[in-house]
């Protein structure tokens, strides 16, 4: 961790809010941003004065290393408003520690926790009107860091910019998804950057995902790069399988992202006395379970969609349908998580973080 003096944030407020131009009932995810953004530059080995300013385009030299070498990391988190107008984050300190793990892997300097939390809370206080109450509504928060050196030598940058921008959101995916199990392409490999929210991980998924979409699937279930025999993640979500009443998810590793929703679901499974196994799971095991009727559910977990149920998967040219369930774990976990996030139920693990 690079030490930094704690500065007050330099704040320039927007002259006028854009909020009245937004149709909150018809939000196109990730295209509308709030009135303000947070920015902090790393120059001469040190994080500089943090700033909040009106959301705006910025000028960066074409030679900036982020454009050439993808030296960039990000986070995804949400703020929620309860019926009394109080705003909450969900486990935000975990997002801070994770972006620093991602940064370390990408040779980006770690961002001090005080700066992160203070920047986040100050920004949310300024833009709190943008967080709408009601389950399903949220403000999506995107912290990120980029290499800004004006130099195209293939070496780590000495200057960086850390930013936070916010975008109002409704529920992300709607309905169930059909998924294709990867047999050729891989998302991550041993010793690689799969555990990091490194920008290039996502860009590299677009092409194989578009091939899957052309075949009628919304997402790819990624398998291990060595053998393609083990199930790892679903698109940009962690993945859970329910066989009879037992829940199974893969262990985190340098290939699998340590999702905050994933670890919350593992905890909720324990709270609900559900048999939970964290272990590697073979494609063959779920195909067999689908054939003999013991495969009850597959669902993805992630901040954007919370829980995303899967209705069918394809592997080696065969499609396996997963029949609807009345008492699904996916629906139960989604409800329990949303209730905690929106301050509608007890928060016995201290996951809610009030924005004061
Ligand atoms: C962000 C992400 C997840 C989900 O993480 P959450 O903390 O639950 O939002 C899962 N897998 C990948 C690859 C991700 O990028």
Short mmCIF file of C-alpha atoms and ligand atoms in Angstrom, two decimals:
data_model
loop_
_atom_site.label_atom_id
_atom_site.label_comp_id
_atom_site.label_asym_id
_atom_site.label_seq_id
_atom_site.Cartn_x
_atom_site.Cartn_y
_atom_site.Cartn_z
CA UNK A 1 0.00 0.00 0.00
CA UNK A 2 1.35 3.38 -0.96
CA UNK A 3 0.94 5.85 1.86
CA UNK A 4 -0.81 9.09 1.12
CA UNK A 5 -1.63 12.13 3.18
CA UNK A 6 -5.34 12.37 3.78
CA UNK A 7 -6.55 15.33 1.81
CA UNK A 8 -9.98 16.78 1.82
CA UNK A 9 -11.63 16.25 -1.55
CA UNK A 10 -11.59 19.25 -3.84
CA UNK A 11 -15.25 19.57 -4.91
CA UNK A 12 -16.67 21.45 -7.88
CA UNK A 13 -20.45 21.01 -7.97
CA UNK A 14 -22.50 20.77 -11.14
CA UNK A 15 -24.36 24.01 -11.83
CA UNK A 16 -27.51 22.18 -12.70
CA UNK A 17 -28.69 18.59 -12.30
CA UNK A 18 -29.44 16.41 -15.35
CA UNK A 19 -31.79 14.20 -13.34
CA UNK A 20 -34.99 15.71 -14.73
CA UNK A 21 -34.04 14.59 -18.26
CA UNK A 22 -33.91 10.93 -17.20
CA UNK A 23 -36.80 8.51 -17.66
CA UNK A 24 -36.16 6.25 -14.67
CA UNK A 25 -38.77 3.73 -15.83
CA UNK A 26 -36.90 3.07 -19.07
CA UNK A 27 -33.26 2.98 -18.16
CA UNK A 28 -30.82 1.61 -20.68
CA UNK A 29 -28.14 0.11 -18.41
CA UNK A 30 -24.81 1.94 -18.27
CA UNK A 31 -25.60 4.76 -20.66
CA UNK A 32 -26.69 7.48 -18.26
CA UNK A 33 -24.40 8.91 -15.60
CA UNK A 34 -25.05 11.01 -12.53
CA UNK A 35 -24.09 14.68 -12.16
CA UNK A 36 -20.66 14.12 -10.61
CA UNK A 37 -17.55 11.96 -10.90
CA UNK A 38 -14.60 11.25 -8.61
CA UNK A 39 -11.03 11.45 -9.84
CA UNK A 40 -7.58 11.07 -8.29
CA UNK A 41 -4.29 11.10 -10.18
CA UNK A 42 -1.11 9.22 -9.30
CA UNK A 43 1.90 11.37 -10.23
CA UNK A 44 5.51 11.28 -9.08
CA UNK A 45 4.93 8.16 -7.02
CA UNK A 46 2.04 9.62 -5.05
CA UNK A 47 -1.74 9.88 -5.13
CA UNK A 48 -2.62 13.55 -5.54
CA UNK A 49 -5.50 15.63 -4.22
CA UNK A 50 -8.77 13.75 -4.85
CA UNK A 51 -11.39 15.67 -6.79
CA UNK A 52 -15.11 15.52 -7.44
CA UNK A 53 -16.33 17.47 -10.44
CA UNK A 54 -19.26 17.54 -12.85
CA UNK A 55 -19.42 14.35 -14.97
CA UNK A 56 -17.63 15.22 -18.20
CA UNK A 57 -15.44 13.95 -21.03
CA UNK A 58 -11.72 14.14 -20.38
CA UNK A 59 -8.67 14.59 -22.49
CA UNK A 60 -6.00 11.87 -22.49
CA UNK A 61 -2.97 11.64 -24.75
CA UNK A 62 -3.36 9.06 -27.57
CA UNK A 63 -0.15 7.41 -26.41
CA UNK A 64 -1.54 6.73 -22.92
CA UNK A 65 -0.63 3.16 -22.02
CA UNK A 66 -4.17 2.16 -21.15
CA UNK A 67 -5.02 2.33 -24.88
CA UNK A 68 -2.09 0.20 -25.99
CA UNK A 69 -1.58 -2.37 -23.23
CA UNK A 70 -4.91 -2.50 -21.45
CA UNK A 71 -3.37 -1.60 -18.11
CA UNK A 72 -6.73 -1.01 -16.44
CA UNK A 73 -8.84 -2.49 -13.65
CA UNK A 74 -12.38 -1.86 -12.43
CA UNK A 75 -15.01 -2.71 -9.84
CA UNK A 76 -18.78 -3.03 -9.92
CA UNK A 77 -20.92 -2.20 -6.90
CA UNK A 78 -24.33 -0.75 -6.12
CA UNK A 79 -26.06 1.72 -3.81
CA UNK A 80 -29.66 1.11 -2.69
CA UNK A 81 -32.24 3.39 -1.08
CA UNK A 82 -34.76 2.24 1.51
CA UNK A 83 -38.30 3.57 1.91
CA UNK A 84 -37.09 6.24 4.36
CA UNK A 85 -34.66 7.69 1.83
CA UNK A 86 -31.57 6.24 3.50
CA UNK A 87 -28.85 5.06 1.11
CA UNK A 88 -26.81 1.87 1.64
CA UNK A 89 -23.87 0.14 0.04
CA UNK A 90 -23.34 -3.64 0.20
CA UNK A 91 -19.96 -4.83 1.56
CA UNK A 92 -18.07 -1.91 -0.08
CA UNK A 93 -14.82 -2.59 1.75
CA UNK A 94 -14.61 -5.88 -0.14
CA UNK A 95 -14.74 -3.98 -3.44
CA UNK A 96 -11.89 -1.81 -2.21
CA UNK A 97 -9.70 -4.75 -1.26
CA UNK A 98 -10.52 -6.51 -4.52
CA UNK A 99 -9.63 -3.57 -6.77
CA UNK A 100 -6.29 -3.41 -4.98
CA UNK A 101 -5.72 -7.12 -5.66
CA UNK A 102 -6.59 -6.53 -9.31
CA UNK A 103 -4.31 -3.48 -9.39
CA UNK A 104 -1.36 -5.35 -7.86
CA UNK A 105 -1.64 -8.02 -10.58
CA UNK A 106 -1.71 -5.33 -13.28
CA UNK A 107 1.24 -3.38 -11.77
CA UNK A 108 -1.06 -0.46 -10.91
CA UNK A 109 -0.44 1.24 -7.54
CA UNK A 110 -2.99 0.36 -4.86
CA UNK A 111 -5.51 3.02 -3.94
CA UNK A 112 -5.68 4.01 -0.25
CA UNK A 113 -8.82 2.84 1.55
CA UNK A 114 -9.50 6.27 3.10
CA UNK A 115 -9.50 7.85 -0.33
CA UNK A 116 -11.77 5.16 -1.74
CA UNK A 117 -14.36 5.20 1.03
CA UNK A 118 -14.31 8.96 1.47
CA UNK A 119 -14.57 9.54 -2.29
CA UNK A 120 -17.41 7.04 -2.61
CA UNK A 121 -19.44 8.44 0.31
CA UNK A 122 -18.93 12.07 -0.72
CA UNK A 123 -19.90 11.32 -4.32
CA UNK A 124 -23.01 9.39 -3.23
CA UNK A 125 -24.05 12.17 -0.91
CA UNK A 126 -23.88 14.64 -3.77
CA UNK A 127 -25.76 12.34 -6.17
CA UNK A 128 -28.18 10.65 -3.76
CA UNK A 129 -31.27 11.78 -5.65
CA UNK A 130 -30.09 9.41 -8.39
CA UNK A 131 -30.60 6.40 -6.11
CA UNK A 132 -34.27 5.53 -6.45
CA UNK A 133 -36.11 3.58 -3.73
CA UNK A 134 -37.88 0.30 -4.50
CA UNK A 135 -36.56 -3.25 -4.86
CA UNK A 136 -34.88 -3.64 -8.25
CA UNK A 137 -33.78 -0.01 -8.42
CA UNK A 138 -30.18 0.84 -7.63
CA UNK A 139 -27.29 3.06 -8.55
CA UNK A 140 -24.53 1.08 -10.25
CA UNK A 141 -21.09 2.32 -9.18
CA UNK A 142 -18.03 1.86 -11.34
CA UNK A 143 -14.65 2.55 -9.72
CA UNK A 144 -11.73 2.06 -12.14
CA UNK A 145 -8.05 2.81 -12.59
CA UNK A 146 -6.16 3.43 -15.85
CA UNK A 147 -2.54 3.94 -16.91
CA UNK A 148 -2.18 7.49 -18.19
CA UNK A 149 1.52 7.85 -19.09
CA UNK A 150 2.04 9.44 -22.49
CA UNK A 151 4.54 6.85 -23.66
CA UNK A 152 4.03 3.73 -25.78
CA UNK A 153 6.95 1.73 -24.44
CA UNK A 154 5.63 -1.63 -23.25
CA UNK A 155 6.32 -1.08 -19.58
CA UNK A 156 4.19 -0.15 -16.60
CA UNK A 157 3.06 3.43 -16.49
CA UNK A 158 4.31 5.83 -13.85
CA UNK A 159 1.09 7.87 -13.90
CA UNK A 160 -2.42 6.61 -13.26
CA UNK A 161 -5.93 7.93 -12.79
CA UNK A 162 -8.42 6.43 -10.33
CA UNK A 163 -12.06 7.34 -10.96
CA UNK A 164 -15.57 6.57 -9.77
CA UNK A 165 -18.61 7.08 -12.00
CA UNK A 166 -22.23 6.13 -11.25
CA UNK A 167 -25.12 5.02 -13.44
CA UNK A 168 -28.76 4.44 -12.41
CA UNK A 169 -29.90 0.83 -12.94
CA UNK A 170 -32.94 -1.37 -12.96
CA UNK A 171 -32.66 -5.15 -12.70
CA UNK A 172 -29.96 -6.12 -15.20
CA UNK A 173 -30.91 -9.35 -16.96
CA UNK A 174 -34.55 -10.18 -17.15
CA UNK A 175 -35.78 -13.74 -17.24
CA UNK A 176 -33.82 -16.96 -17.46
CA UNK A 177 -30.80 -17.45 -19.64
CA UNK A 178 -29.71 -20.23 -21.93
CA UNK A 179 -25.99 -20.93 -21.73
CA UNK A 180 -23.38 -22.67 -23.85
CA UNK A 181 -20.59 -24.59 -22.12
CA UNK A 182 -17.20 -23.58 -23.54
CA UNK A 183 -15.32 -26.30 -25.38
CA UNK A 184 -12.78 -24.24 -27.31
CA UNK A 185 -12.36 -20.72 -25.90
CA UNK A 186 -11.13 -19.92 -22.39
CA UNK A 187 -11.64 -16.94 -20.12
CA UNK A 188 -8.61 -17.43 -17.91
CA UNK A 189 -5.69 -19.72 -17.24
CA UNK A 190 -3.45 -20.79 -14.36
CA UNK A 191 -1.07 -17.99 -13.48
CA UNK A 192 -3.15 -15.51 -15.46
CA UNK A 193 -5.46 -12.65 -14.52
CA UNK A 194 -8.84 -14.40 -14.25
CA UNK A 195 -9.17 -13.51 -10.55
CA UNK A 196 -8.70 -9.82 -11.34
CA UNK A 197 -11.27 -7.41 -12.72
CA UNK A 198 -8.74 -6.49 -15.40
CA UNK A 199 -10.31 -4.73 -18.40
CA UNK A 200 -8.87 -7.11 -21.00
CA UNK A 201 -10.61 -10.13 -19.45
CA UNK A 202 -13.94 -8.71 -20.56
CA UNK A 203 -12.91 -7.52 -24.02
CA UNK A 204 -11.59 -11.02 -24.69
CA UNK A 205 -14.99 -12.55 -23.91
CA UNK A 206 -16.96 -10.48 -26.39
CA UNK A 207 -16.08 -12.51 -29.48
CA UNK A 208 -16.77 -16.04 -28.13
CA UNK A 209 -19.92 -14.69 -26.42
CA UNK A 210 -21.13 -13.20 -29.71
CA UNK A 211 -20.67 -16.62 -31.37
CA UNK A 212 -22.75 -18.19 -28.60
CA UNK A 213 -25.39 -15.47 -28.98
CA UNK A 214 -25.62 -16.15 -32.71
CA UNK A 215 -26.53 -19.75 -31.74
CA UNK A 216 -29.29 -18.55 -29.39
CA UNK A 217 -27.46 -18.54 -26.04
CA UNK A 218 -27.14 -15.46 -23.83
CA UNK A 219 -23.99 -16.49 -22.02
CA UNK A 220 -21.06 -18.88 -21.99
CA UNK A 221 -20.21 -21.10 -19.06
CA UNK A 222 -16.45 -21.03 -18.93
CA UNK A 223 -14.54 -24.23 -18.31
CA UNK A 224 -10.92 -24.72 -17.25
CA UNK A 225 -8.44 -23.85 -20.00
CA UNK A 226 -6.46 -27.10 -19.65
CA UNK A 227 -9.12 -29.73 -20.19
CA UNK A 228 -12.48 -27.90 -20.61
CA UNK A 229 -13.82 -30.57 -18.24
CA UNK A 230 -14.50 -28.40 -15.18
CA UNK A 231 -17.14 -25.69 -14.84
CA UNK A 232 -15.80 -22.36 -13.61
CA UNK A 233 -17.85 -19.19 -14.25
CA UNK A 234 -20.88 -18.01 -16.24
CA UNK A 235 -20.09 -14.97 -18.37
CA UNK A 236 -19.13 -12.38 -15.76
CA UNK A 237 -20.84 -14.19 -12.91
CA UNK A 238 -19.88 -16.97 -10.55
CA UNK A 239 -21.93 -20.12 -10.97
CA UNK A 240 -23.84 -22.47 -8.67
CA UNK A 241 -25.35 -25.89 -9.37
CA UNK A 242 -28.10 -27.52 -7.34
CA UNK A 243 -28.14 -31.31 -7.46
CA UNK A 244 -31.15 -32.58 -5.48
CA UNK A 245 -30.96 -30.29 -2.43
CA UNK A 246 -27.21 -29.81 -2.44
CA UNK A 247 -25.58 -26.67 -3.76
CA UNK A 248 -22.14 -26.77 -5.43
CA UNK A 249 -19.84 -23.99 -6.59
CA UNK A 250 -16.23 -24.00 -7.75
CA UNK A 251 -13.50 -22.79 -5.37
CA UNK A 252 -11.90 -19.44 -6.15
CA UNK A 253 -8.43 -19.59 -7.62
CA UNK A 254 -6.25 -17.48 -9.88
CA UNK A 255 -8.73 -18.35 -12.67
CA UNK A 256 -11.97 -17.64 -10.83
CA UNK A 257 -13.09 -14.26 -9.56
CA UNK A 258 -13.83 -14.01 -5.84
CA UNK A 259 -17.37 -12.62 -6.20
CA UNK A 260 -18.97 -10.78 -3.29
CA UNK A 261 -22.39 -12.12 -4.30
CA UNK A 262 -20.89 -15.64 -4.45
CA UNK A 263 -19.54 -15.49 -0.93
CA UNK A 264 -22.79 -13.93 0.33
CA UNK A 265 -24.78 -16.81 -1.22
CA UNK A 266 -22.42 -19.35 0.39
CA UNK A 267 -23.13 -17.66 3.75
CA UNK A 268 -26.90 -17.56 3.10
CA UNK A 269 -26.83 -21.27 2.21
CA UNK A 270 -25.35 -21.93 5.64
CA UNK A 271 -27.91 -19.63 7.30
CA UNK A 272 -30.71 -21.57 5.55
CA UNK A 273 -29.21 -24.97 6.48
CA UNK A 274 -28.59 -25.85 2.85
CA UNK A 275 -25.91 -28.42 2.16
CA UNK A 276 -23.17 -26.41 0.38
CA UNK A 277 -20.08 -27.84 -1.27
CA UNK A 278 -17.25 -25.67 -2.56
CA UNK A 279 -15.35 -27.96 -4.91
CA UNK A 280 -14.46 -28.46 -8.55
CA UNK A 281 -17.38 -29.68 -10.61
CA UNK A 282 -17.17 -31.60 -13.86
CA UNK A 283 -19.24 -30.95 -16.96
CA UNK A 284 -19.93 -34.72 -16.99
CA UNK A 285 -21.36 -34.57 -13.47
CA UNK A 286 -24.01 -32.00 -14.38
CA UNK A 287 -24.80 -33.69 -17.68
CA UNK A 288 -25.41 -36.92 -15.81
CA UNK A 289 -27.47 -35.06 -13.18
CA UNK A 290 -29.50 -33.41 -15.96
CA UNK A 291 -30.13 -36.82 -17.57
CA UNK A 292 -31.23 -38.51 -14.32
CA UNK A 293 -33.35 -35.58 -13.16
CA UNK A 294 -31.28 -34.68 -10.09
CA UNK A 295 -30.06 -31.37 -11.58
CA UNK A 296 -32.59 -28.94 -10.14
CA UNK A 297 -31.03 -25.54 -10.79
CA UNK A 298 -28.11 -23.63 -12.24
CA UNK A 299 -27.71 -19.95 -11.46
CA UNK A 300 -25.13 -17.21 -11.82
CA UNK A 301 -24.32 -14.67 -9.10
CA UNK A 302 -23.00 -11.13 -9.49
CA UNK A 303 -23.68 -7.55 -8.43
CA UNK A 304 -25.36 -6.52 -11.70
CA UNK A 305 -28.06 -9.20 -11.90
CA UNK A 306 -27.79 -10.48 -8.26
CA UNK A 307 -28.95 -14.02 -9.21
CA UNK A 308 -29.46 -15.10 -12.79
CA UNK A 309 -31.23 -18.46 -13.25
CA UNK A 310 -30.31 -20.71 -16.17
CA UNK A 311 -33.08 -22.49 -18.07
CA UNK A 312 -30.95 -24.68 -20.34
CA UNK A 313 -27.36 -25.47 -21.26
CA UNK A 314 -25.72 -26.97 -24.30
CA UNK A 315 -22.59 -29.07 -24.41
CA UNK A 316 -21.10 -31.03 -27.32
CA UNK A 317 -24.17 -30.37 -29.44
CA UNK A 318 -26.72 -31.63 -26.90
CA UNK A 319 -29.13 -29.28 -25.14
CA UNK A 320 -30.28 -30.01 -21.60
CA UNK A 321 -33.40 -28.21 -20.37
CA UNK A 322 -33.77 -27.44 -16.68
CA UNK A 323 -37.46 -27.50 -15.69
CA UNK A 324 -38.90 -24.58 -13.67
CA UNK A 325 -39.09 -25.09 -9.91
CA UNK A 326 -41.60 -23.52 -7.56
CA UNK A 327 -39.31 -23.35 -4.54
CA UNK A 328 -36.04 -22.48 -6.20
CA UNK A 329 -32.92 -21.59 -4.25
CA UNK A 330 -32.23 -18.90 -6.88
CA UNK A 331 -35.48 -17.07 -6.10
CA UNK A 332 -34.97 -17.48 -2.36
CA UNK A 333 -31.39 -16.14 -2.38
CA UNK A 334 -32.35 -13.28 -4.65
CA UNK A 335 -35.15 -12.22 -2.33
CA UNK A 336 -32.99 -12.54 0.78
CA UNK A 337 -30.15 -10.53 -0.77
CA UNK A 338 -32.44 -7.79 -2.12
CA UNK A 339 -34.14 -7.53 1.27
CA UNK A 340 -30.80 -7.06 3.01
CA UNK A 341 -29.60 -4.60 0.38
CA UNK A 342 -32.78 -2.50 0.57
CA UNK A 343 -32.93 -2.50 4.41
CA UNK A 344 -36.07 -4.65 4.45
CA UNK A 345 -34.69 -7.41 6.65
CA UNK A 346 -32.26 -8.04 9.46
CA UNK A 347 -28.61 -7.79 8.44
CA UNK A 348 -27.02 -10.25 10.79
CA UNK A 349 -23.66 -10.33 9.03
CA UNK A 350 -23.24 -6.54 8.89
CA UNK A 351 -23.25 -6.37 5.07
CA UNK A 352 -25.17 -3.09 4.76
CA UNK A 353 -23.04 0.03 4.89
CA UNK A 354 -25.02 3.26 5.46
CA UNK A 355 -24.07 6.25 3.33
CA UNK A 356 -24.00 9.11 5.79
C1 LIG B 1 -17.50 -9.10 -11.11
C2 LIG B 1 -17.45 -10.54 -11.47
C3 LIG B 1 -18.17 -11.53 -10.76
C4 LIG B 1 -19.16 -11.19 -9.68
O1 LIG B 1 -18.61 -10.53 -8.59
P1 LIG B 1 -19.56 -9.76 -7.57
O2 LIG B 1 -18.62 -9.24 -6.55
O3 LIG B 1 -20.50 -10.76 -7.04
O4 LIG B 1 -20.24 -8.70 -8.36
C5 LIG B 1 -18.00 -12.87 -11.10
N1 LIG B 1 -17.18 -13.22 -12.11
C6 LIG B 1 -16.49 -12.32 -12.83
C7 LIG B 1 -15.59 -12.79 -13.91
C8 LIG B 1 -16.61 -10.95 -12.53
O5 LIG B 1 -15.94 -10.06 -13.24
#
